[in-house]
Short mmCIF file of C-alpha atoms and ligand atoms in Angstrom, two decimals:
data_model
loop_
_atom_site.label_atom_id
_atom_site.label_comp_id
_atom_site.label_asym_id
_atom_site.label_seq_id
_atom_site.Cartn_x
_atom_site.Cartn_y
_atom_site.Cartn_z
CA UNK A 1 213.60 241.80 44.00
CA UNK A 2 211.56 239.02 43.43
CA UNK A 3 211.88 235.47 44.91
CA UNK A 4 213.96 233.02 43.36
CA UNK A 5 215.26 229.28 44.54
CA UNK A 6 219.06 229.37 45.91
CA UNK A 7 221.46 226.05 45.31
CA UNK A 8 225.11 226.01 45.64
CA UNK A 9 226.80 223.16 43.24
CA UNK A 10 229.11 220.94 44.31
CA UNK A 11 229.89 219.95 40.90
CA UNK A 12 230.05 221.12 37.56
CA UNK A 13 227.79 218.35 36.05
CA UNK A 14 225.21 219.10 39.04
CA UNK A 15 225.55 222.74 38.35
CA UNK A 16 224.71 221.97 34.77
CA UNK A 17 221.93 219.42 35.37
CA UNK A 18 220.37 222.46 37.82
CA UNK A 19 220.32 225.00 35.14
CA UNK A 20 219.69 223.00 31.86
CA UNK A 21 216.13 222.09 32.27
CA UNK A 22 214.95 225.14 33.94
CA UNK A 23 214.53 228.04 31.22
CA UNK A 24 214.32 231.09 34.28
CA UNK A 25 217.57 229.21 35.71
CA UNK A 26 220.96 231.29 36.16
CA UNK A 27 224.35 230.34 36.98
CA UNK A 28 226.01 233.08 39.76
CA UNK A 29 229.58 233.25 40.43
CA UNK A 30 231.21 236.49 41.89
CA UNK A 31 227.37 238.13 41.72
CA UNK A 32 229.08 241.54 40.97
CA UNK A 33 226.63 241.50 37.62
CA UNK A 34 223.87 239.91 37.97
CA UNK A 35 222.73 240.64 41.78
CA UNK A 36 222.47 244.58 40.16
CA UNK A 37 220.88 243.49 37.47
CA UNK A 38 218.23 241.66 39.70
CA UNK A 39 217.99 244.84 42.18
CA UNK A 40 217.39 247.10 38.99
CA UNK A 41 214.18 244.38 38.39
CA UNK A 42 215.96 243.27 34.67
CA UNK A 43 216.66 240.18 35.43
CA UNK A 44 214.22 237.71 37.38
CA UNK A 45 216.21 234.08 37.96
CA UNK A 46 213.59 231.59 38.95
CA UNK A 47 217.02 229.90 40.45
CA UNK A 48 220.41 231.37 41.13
CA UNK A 49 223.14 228.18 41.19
CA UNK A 50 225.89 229.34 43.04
CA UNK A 51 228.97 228.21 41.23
CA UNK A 52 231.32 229.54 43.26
CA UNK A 53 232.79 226.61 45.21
CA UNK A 54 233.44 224.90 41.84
CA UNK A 55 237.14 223.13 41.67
CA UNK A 56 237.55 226.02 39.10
CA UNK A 57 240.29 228.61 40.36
CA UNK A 58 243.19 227.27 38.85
CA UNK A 59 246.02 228.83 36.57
CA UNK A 60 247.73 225.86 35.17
CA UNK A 61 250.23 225.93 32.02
CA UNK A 62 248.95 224.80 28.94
CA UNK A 63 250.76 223.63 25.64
CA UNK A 64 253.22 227.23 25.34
CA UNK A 65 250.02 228.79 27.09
CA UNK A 66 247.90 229.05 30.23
CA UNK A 67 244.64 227.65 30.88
CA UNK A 68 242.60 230.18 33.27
CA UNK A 69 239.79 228.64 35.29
CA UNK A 70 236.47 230.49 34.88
CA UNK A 71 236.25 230.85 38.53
CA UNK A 72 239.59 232.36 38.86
CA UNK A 73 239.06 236.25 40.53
CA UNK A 74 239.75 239.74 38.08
CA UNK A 75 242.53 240.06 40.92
CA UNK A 76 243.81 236.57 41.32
CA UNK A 77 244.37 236.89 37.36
CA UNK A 78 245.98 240.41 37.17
CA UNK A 79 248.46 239.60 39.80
CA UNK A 80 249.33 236.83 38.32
CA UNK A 81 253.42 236.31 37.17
CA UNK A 82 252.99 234.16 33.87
CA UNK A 83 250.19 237.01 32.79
CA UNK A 84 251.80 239.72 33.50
CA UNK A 85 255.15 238.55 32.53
CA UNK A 86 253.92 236.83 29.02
CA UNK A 87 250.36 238.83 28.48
CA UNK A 88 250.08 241.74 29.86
CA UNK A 89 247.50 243.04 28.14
CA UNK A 90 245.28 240.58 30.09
CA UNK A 91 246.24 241.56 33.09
CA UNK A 92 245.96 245.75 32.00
CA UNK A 93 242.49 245.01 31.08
CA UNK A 94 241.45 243.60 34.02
CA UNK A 95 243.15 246.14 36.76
CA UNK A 96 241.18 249.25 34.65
CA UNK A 97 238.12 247.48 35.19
CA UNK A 98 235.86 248.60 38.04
CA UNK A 99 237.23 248.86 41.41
CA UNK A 100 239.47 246.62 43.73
CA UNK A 101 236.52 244.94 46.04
CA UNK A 102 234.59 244.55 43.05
CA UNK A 103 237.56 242.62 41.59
CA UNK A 104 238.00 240.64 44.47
CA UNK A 105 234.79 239.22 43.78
CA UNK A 106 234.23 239.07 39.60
CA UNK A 107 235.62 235.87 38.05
CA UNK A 108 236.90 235.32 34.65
CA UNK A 109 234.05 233.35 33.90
CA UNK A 110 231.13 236.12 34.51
CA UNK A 111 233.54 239.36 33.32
CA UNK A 112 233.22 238.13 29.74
CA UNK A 113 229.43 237.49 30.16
CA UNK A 114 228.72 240.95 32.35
CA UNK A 115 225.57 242.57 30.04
CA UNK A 116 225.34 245.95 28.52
CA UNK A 117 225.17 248.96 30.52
CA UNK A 118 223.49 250.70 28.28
CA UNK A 119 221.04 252.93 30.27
CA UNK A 120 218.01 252.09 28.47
CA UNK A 121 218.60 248.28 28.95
CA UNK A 122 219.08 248.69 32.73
CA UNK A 123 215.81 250.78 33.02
CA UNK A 124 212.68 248.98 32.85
CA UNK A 125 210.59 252.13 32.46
CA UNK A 126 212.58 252.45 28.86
CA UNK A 127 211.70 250.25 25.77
CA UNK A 128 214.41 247.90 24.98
CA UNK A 129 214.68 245.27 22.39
CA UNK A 130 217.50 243.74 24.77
CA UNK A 131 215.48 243.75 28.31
CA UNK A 132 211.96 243.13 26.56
CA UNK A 133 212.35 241.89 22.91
CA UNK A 134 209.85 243.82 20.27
CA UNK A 135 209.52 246.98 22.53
CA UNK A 136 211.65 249.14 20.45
CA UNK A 137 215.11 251.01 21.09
CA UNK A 138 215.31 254.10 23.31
CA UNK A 139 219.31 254.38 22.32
CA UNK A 140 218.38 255.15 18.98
CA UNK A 141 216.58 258.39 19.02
CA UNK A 142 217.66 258.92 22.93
CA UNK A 143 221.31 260.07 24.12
CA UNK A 144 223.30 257.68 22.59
CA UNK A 145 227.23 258.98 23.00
CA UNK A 146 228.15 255.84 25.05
CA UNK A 147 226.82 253.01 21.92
CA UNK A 148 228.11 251.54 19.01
CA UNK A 149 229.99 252.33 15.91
CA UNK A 150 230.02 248.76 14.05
CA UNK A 151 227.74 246.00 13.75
CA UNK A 152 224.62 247.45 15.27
CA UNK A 153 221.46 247.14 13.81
CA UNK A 154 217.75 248.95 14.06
CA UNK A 155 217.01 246.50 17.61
CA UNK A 156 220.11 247.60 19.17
CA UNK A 157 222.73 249.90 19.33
CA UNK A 158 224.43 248.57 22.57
CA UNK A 159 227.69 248.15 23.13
CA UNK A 160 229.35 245.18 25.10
CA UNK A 161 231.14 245.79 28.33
CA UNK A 162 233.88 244.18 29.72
CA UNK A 163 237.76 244.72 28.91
CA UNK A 164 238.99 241.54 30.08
CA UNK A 165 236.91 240.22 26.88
CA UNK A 166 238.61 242.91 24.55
CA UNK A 167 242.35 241.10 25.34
CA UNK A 168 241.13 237.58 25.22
CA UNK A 169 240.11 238.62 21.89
CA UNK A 170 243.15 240.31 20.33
CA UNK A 171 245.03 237.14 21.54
CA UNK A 172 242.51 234.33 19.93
CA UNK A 173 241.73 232.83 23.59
CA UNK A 174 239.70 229.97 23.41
CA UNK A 175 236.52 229.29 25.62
CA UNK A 176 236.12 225.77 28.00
CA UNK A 177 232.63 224.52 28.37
CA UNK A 178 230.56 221.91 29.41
CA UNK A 179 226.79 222.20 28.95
CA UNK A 180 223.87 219.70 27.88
CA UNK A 181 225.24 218.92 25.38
CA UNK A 182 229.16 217.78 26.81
CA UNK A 183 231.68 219.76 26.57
CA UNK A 184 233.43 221.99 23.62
CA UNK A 185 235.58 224.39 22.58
CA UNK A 186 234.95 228.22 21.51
CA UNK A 187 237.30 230.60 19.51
CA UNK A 188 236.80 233.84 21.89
CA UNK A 189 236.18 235.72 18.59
CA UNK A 190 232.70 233.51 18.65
CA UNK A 191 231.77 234.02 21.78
CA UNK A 192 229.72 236.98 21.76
CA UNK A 193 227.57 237.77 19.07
CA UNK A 194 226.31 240.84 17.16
CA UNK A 195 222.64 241.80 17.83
CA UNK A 196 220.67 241.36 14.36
CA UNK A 197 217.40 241.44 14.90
CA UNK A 198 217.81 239.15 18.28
CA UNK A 199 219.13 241.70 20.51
CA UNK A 200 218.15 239.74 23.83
CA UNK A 201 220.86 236.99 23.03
CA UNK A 202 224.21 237.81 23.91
CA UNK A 203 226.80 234.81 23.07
CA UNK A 204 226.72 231.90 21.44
CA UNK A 205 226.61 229.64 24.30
CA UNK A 206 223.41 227.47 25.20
CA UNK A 207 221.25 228.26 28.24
CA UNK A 208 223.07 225.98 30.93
CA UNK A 209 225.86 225.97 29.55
CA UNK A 210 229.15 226.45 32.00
CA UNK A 211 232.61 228.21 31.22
CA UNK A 212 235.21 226.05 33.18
CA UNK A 213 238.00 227.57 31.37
CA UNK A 214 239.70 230.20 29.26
CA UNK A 215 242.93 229.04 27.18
CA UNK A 216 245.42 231.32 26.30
CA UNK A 217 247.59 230.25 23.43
CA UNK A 218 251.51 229.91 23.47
CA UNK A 219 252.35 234.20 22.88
CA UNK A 220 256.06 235.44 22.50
CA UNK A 221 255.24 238.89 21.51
CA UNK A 222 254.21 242.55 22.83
CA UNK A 223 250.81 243.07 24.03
CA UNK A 224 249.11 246.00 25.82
CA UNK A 225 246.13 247.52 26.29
CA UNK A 226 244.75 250.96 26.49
CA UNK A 227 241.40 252.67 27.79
CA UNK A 228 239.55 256.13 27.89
CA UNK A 229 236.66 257.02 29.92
CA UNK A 230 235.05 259.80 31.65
CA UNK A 231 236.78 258.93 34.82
CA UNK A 232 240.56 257.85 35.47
CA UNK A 233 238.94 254.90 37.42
CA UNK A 234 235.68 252.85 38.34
CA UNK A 235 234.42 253.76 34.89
CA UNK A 236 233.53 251.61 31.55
CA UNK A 237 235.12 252.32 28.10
CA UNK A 238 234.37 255.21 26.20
CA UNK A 239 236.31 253.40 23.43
CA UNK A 240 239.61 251.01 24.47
CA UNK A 241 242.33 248.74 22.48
CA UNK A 242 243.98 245.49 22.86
CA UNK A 243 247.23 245.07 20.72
CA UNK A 244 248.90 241.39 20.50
CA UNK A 245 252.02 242.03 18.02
CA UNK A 246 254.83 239.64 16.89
CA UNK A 247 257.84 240.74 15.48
CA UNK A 248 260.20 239.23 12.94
CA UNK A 249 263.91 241.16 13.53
CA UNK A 250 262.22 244.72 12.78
CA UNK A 251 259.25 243.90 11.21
CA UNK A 252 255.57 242.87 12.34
CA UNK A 253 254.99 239.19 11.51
CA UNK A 254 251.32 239.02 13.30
CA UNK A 255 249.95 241.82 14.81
CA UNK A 256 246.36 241.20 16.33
CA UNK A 257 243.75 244.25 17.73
CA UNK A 258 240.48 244.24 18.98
CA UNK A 259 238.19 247.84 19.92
CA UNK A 260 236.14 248.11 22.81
CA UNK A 261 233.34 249.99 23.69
CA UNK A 262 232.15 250.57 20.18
CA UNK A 263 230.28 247.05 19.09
CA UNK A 264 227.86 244.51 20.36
CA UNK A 265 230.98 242.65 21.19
CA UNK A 266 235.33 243.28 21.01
CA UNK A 267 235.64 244.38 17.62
CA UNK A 268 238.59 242.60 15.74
CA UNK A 269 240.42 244.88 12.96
CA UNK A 270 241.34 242.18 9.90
CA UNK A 271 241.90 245.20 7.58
CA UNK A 272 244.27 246.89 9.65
CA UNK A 273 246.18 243.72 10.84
CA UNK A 274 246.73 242.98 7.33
CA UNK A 275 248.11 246.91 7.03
CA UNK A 276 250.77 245.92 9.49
CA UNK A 277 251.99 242.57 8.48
CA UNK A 278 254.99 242.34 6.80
CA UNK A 279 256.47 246.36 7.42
CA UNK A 280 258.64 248.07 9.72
CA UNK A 281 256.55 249.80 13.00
CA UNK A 282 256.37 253.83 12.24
CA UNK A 283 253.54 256.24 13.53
CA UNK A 284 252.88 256.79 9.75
CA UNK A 285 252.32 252.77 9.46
CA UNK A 286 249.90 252.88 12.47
CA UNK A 287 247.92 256.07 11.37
CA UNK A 288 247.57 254.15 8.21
CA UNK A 289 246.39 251.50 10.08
CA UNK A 290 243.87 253.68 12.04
CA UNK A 291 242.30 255.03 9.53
CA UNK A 292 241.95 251.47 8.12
CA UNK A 293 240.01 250.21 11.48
CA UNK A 294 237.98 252.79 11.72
CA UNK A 295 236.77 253.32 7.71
CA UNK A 296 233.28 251.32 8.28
CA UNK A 297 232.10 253.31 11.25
CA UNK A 298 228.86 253.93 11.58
CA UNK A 299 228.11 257.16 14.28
CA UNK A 300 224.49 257.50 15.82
CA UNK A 301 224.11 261.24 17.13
CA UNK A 302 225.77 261.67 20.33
CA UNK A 303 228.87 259.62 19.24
CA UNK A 304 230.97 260.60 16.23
CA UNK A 305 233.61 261.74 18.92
CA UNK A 306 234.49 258.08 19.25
CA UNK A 307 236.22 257.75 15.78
CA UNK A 308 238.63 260.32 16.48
CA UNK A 309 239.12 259.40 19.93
CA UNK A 310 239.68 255.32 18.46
CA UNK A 311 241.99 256.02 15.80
CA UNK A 312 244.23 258.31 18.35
CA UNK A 313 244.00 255.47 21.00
CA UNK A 314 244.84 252.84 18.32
CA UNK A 315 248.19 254.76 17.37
CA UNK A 316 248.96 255.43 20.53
CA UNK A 317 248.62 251.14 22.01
CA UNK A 318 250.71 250.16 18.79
CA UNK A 319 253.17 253.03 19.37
CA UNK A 320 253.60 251.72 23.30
CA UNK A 321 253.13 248.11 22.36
CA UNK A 322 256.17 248.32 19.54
CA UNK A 323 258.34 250.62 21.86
CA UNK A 324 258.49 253.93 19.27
CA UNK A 325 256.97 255.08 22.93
CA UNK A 326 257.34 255.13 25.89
CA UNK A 327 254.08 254.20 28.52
CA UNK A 328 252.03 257.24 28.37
CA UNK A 329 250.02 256.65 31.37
CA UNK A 330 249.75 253.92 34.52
CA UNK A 331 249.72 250.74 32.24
CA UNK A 332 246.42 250.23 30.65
CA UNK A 333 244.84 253.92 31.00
CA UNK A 334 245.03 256.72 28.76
CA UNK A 335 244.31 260.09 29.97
CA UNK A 336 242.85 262.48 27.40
CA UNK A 337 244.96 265.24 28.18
CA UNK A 338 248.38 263.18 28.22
CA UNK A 339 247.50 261.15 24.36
CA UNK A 340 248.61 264.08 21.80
CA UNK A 341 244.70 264.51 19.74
CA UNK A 342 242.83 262.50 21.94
CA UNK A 343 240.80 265.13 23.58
CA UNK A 344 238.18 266.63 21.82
CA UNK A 345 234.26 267.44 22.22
CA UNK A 346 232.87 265.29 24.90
CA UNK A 347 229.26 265.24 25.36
CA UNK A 348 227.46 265.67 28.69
CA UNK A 349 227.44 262.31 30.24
CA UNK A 350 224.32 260.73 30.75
C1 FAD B 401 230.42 249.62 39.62
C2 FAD B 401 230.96 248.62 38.65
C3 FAD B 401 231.95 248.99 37.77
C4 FAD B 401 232.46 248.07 36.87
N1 FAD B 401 233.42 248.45 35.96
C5 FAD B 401 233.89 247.56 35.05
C6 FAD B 401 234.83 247.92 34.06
O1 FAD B 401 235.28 249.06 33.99
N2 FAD B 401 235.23 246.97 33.17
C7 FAD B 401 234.77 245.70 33.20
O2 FAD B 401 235.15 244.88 32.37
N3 FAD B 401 233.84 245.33 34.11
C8 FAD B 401 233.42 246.22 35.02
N4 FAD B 401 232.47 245.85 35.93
C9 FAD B 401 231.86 244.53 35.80
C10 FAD B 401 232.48 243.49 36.66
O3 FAD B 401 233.81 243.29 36.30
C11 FAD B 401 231.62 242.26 36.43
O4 FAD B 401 230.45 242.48 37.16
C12 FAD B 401 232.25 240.99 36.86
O5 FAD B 401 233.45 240.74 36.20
C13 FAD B 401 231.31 239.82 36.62
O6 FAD B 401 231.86 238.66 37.21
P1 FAD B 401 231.05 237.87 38.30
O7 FAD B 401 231.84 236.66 38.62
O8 FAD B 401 230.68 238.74 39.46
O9 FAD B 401 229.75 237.50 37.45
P2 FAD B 401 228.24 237.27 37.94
O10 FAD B 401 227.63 238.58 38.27
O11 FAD B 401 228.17 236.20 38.96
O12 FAD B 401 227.64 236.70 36.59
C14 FAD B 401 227.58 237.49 35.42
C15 FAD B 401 226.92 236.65 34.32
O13 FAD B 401 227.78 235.60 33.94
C16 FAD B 401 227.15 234.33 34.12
N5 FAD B 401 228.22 233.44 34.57
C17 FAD B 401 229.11 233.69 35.55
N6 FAD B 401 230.05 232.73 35.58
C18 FAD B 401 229.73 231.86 34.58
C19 FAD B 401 230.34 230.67 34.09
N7 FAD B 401 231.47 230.17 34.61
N8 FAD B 401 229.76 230.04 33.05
C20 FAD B 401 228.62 230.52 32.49
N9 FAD B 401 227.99 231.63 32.92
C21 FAD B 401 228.56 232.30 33.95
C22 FAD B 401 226.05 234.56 35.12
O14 FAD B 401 224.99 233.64 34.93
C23 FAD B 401 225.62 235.97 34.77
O15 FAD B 401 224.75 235.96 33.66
C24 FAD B 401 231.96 246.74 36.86
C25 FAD B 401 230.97 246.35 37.77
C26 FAD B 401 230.47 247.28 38.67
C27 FAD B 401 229.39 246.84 39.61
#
């Protein structure tokens, strides 16, 4: 590790004001991120502000919805009544992330901003357009069965992380900030951003700029979300699905679903939204709708497997979310062997 200045904020302005001006400046919360990424020598803060004192651990109600504050703990959140009772899928998301101590610590501030973990980014002995802009892209010609399907480009083939993100898209969550320049609103959709040819740049947000909050709008549907990975637990997505539907009588009147583990960030599905609005739920319907997600995939090498593997999952959330199923697994995990089609050829890990 390399030295770096320590300062815990007492406020968010100060915390702001600390980072702003200072471009090797880094706000830390939970540290469950970005202390690995500082042991692994990616990242080198010049200052870590310590944000995690911040008056932001509050889960207040909200216009029909909830506000979440950003330094609100993965376990504080899942446990929570009003998410579990009204959006579950949150609250599936975050229990199949990592592990319990680890949740103890993350905050739903830093989950959503966790980076890649693609290999190749998190070794510095690899080029990596991500890590070290205009070295070149070791995914792309390397063992790439973990990367992207949609939106990637020749810099970078990484996929984003976190689940928690997935959910807060599928339900149109809306980022809190405050930064330079004051504070402002940001559709979750726009958060993160899809790498182009400026891999190294994550989300939209502007270097010292905070998250104080995550909105959830007023929901009165069905929501759930699934995952497969290598391991039942303490493992990232191979490819998982977050389904926010609203019924009218018997038929779909909004249905919302976001993909992760196959873009540069949660992967929204307008074409097969549309597919479902307006009709009666039926496994044909969500095949339909399947194959309508997945129609613009792009496969590297090492990761065809994942379209498959996504279209099963997809069928499988919708037909749990609109009860034509019954819960095929501990909420929020599929199991290869218990989702009829899902298991197939699975490359060697890396
Ligand atoms: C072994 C392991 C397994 C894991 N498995 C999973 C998994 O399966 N699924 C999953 O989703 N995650 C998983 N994680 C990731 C874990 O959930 C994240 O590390 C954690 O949520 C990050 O939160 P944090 O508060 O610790 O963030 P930090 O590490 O403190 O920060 C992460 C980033 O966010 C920035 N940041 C933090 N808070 C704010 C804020 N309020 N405003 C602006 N910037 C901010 C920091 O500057 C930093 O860049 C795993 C982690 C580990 C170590």
């Amino acid at each position: 590790m390399h030295p770096f200045q320590y300062q815990r904020a007492t406020s968010t302005a100060q915390a702001v004001a600390a980072v702003a001006p200072e471009p090797g400046a880094t706000f830390i919360a939970g540290g469950t991120s970005h202390l690995d990424l500082m042991k692994e020598d990616v990242h080198r803060p010049s200052r870590l502000v310590d944000i995690s004192l911040l008056p932001l651990k509050q889960i207040t109600a909200l216009a029909g919805g909830l506000r979440l504050g950003a330094g609100v703990s993965n376990t504080a959140a899942a446990a929570h009544p009003e998410i579990q009772r009204r959006y579950p899928v949150v609250s599936e998301a975050l229990l199949t992330g990592a592990s319990t101590q680890i949740r103890n610590a993350a905050t739903l501030g830093g989950n959503p901003l966790q980076r890649t973990r693609c290999p190749y980014f998190r070794d510095p002995a690899q080029p990596c357009n991500k890590r070290a802009p205009g070295s070149g892209c070791a995914a792309l010609g390397g063992i790439n069965r973990g990367h992207a399907l949609f939106g990637a480009s020749d810099a970078c083939v990484a996929i984003h992380p976190s689940d928690l993100a997935v959910a807060l898209a599928a339900l149109d969550a809306v980022v809190q900030t405050t930064g330079p320049r004051g504070p402002r609103a940001i559709p979750f959709p726009e958060l993160h951003r899809l790498p182009g040819a400026t891999p190294q740049v994550d989300t939209t947000l502007a270097h010292g700029e905070l998250i104080t909050a995550i909105d959830l709008p007023a929901f009165a549907g069905r929501s759930h979300y699934l995952k497969v990975r290598d391991r039942a637990s303490y493992a990232f997505a191979l490819v998982s699905c977050a389904v926010a539907l609203e019924m009218d009588g018997e038929h779909v009147r909004r249905a919302r679903l976001a993909l992760g583990g196959v873009a540069h960030k949660p992967w929204r599905l307008p074409a097969a939204e549309a597919l479902l609005v307006g009709e009666k739920p039926s496994e044909k319907l969500f095949r339909a709708a399947a194959d309508a997600a997945f129609a613009d995939a792009r496969p590297l090498e090492h990761n065809a497997y994942k379209i498959p593997l996504g279209r099963n999952l997809l069928v499988q959330a919708l037909l749990e979310t609109s009860g034509l199923q019954a819960l095929a697994g501990p909420a929020g995990t599929a199991f290869a062997a218990s989702v009829g089609g899902l298991a197939g050829t699975f490359p060697a890990p890396y």
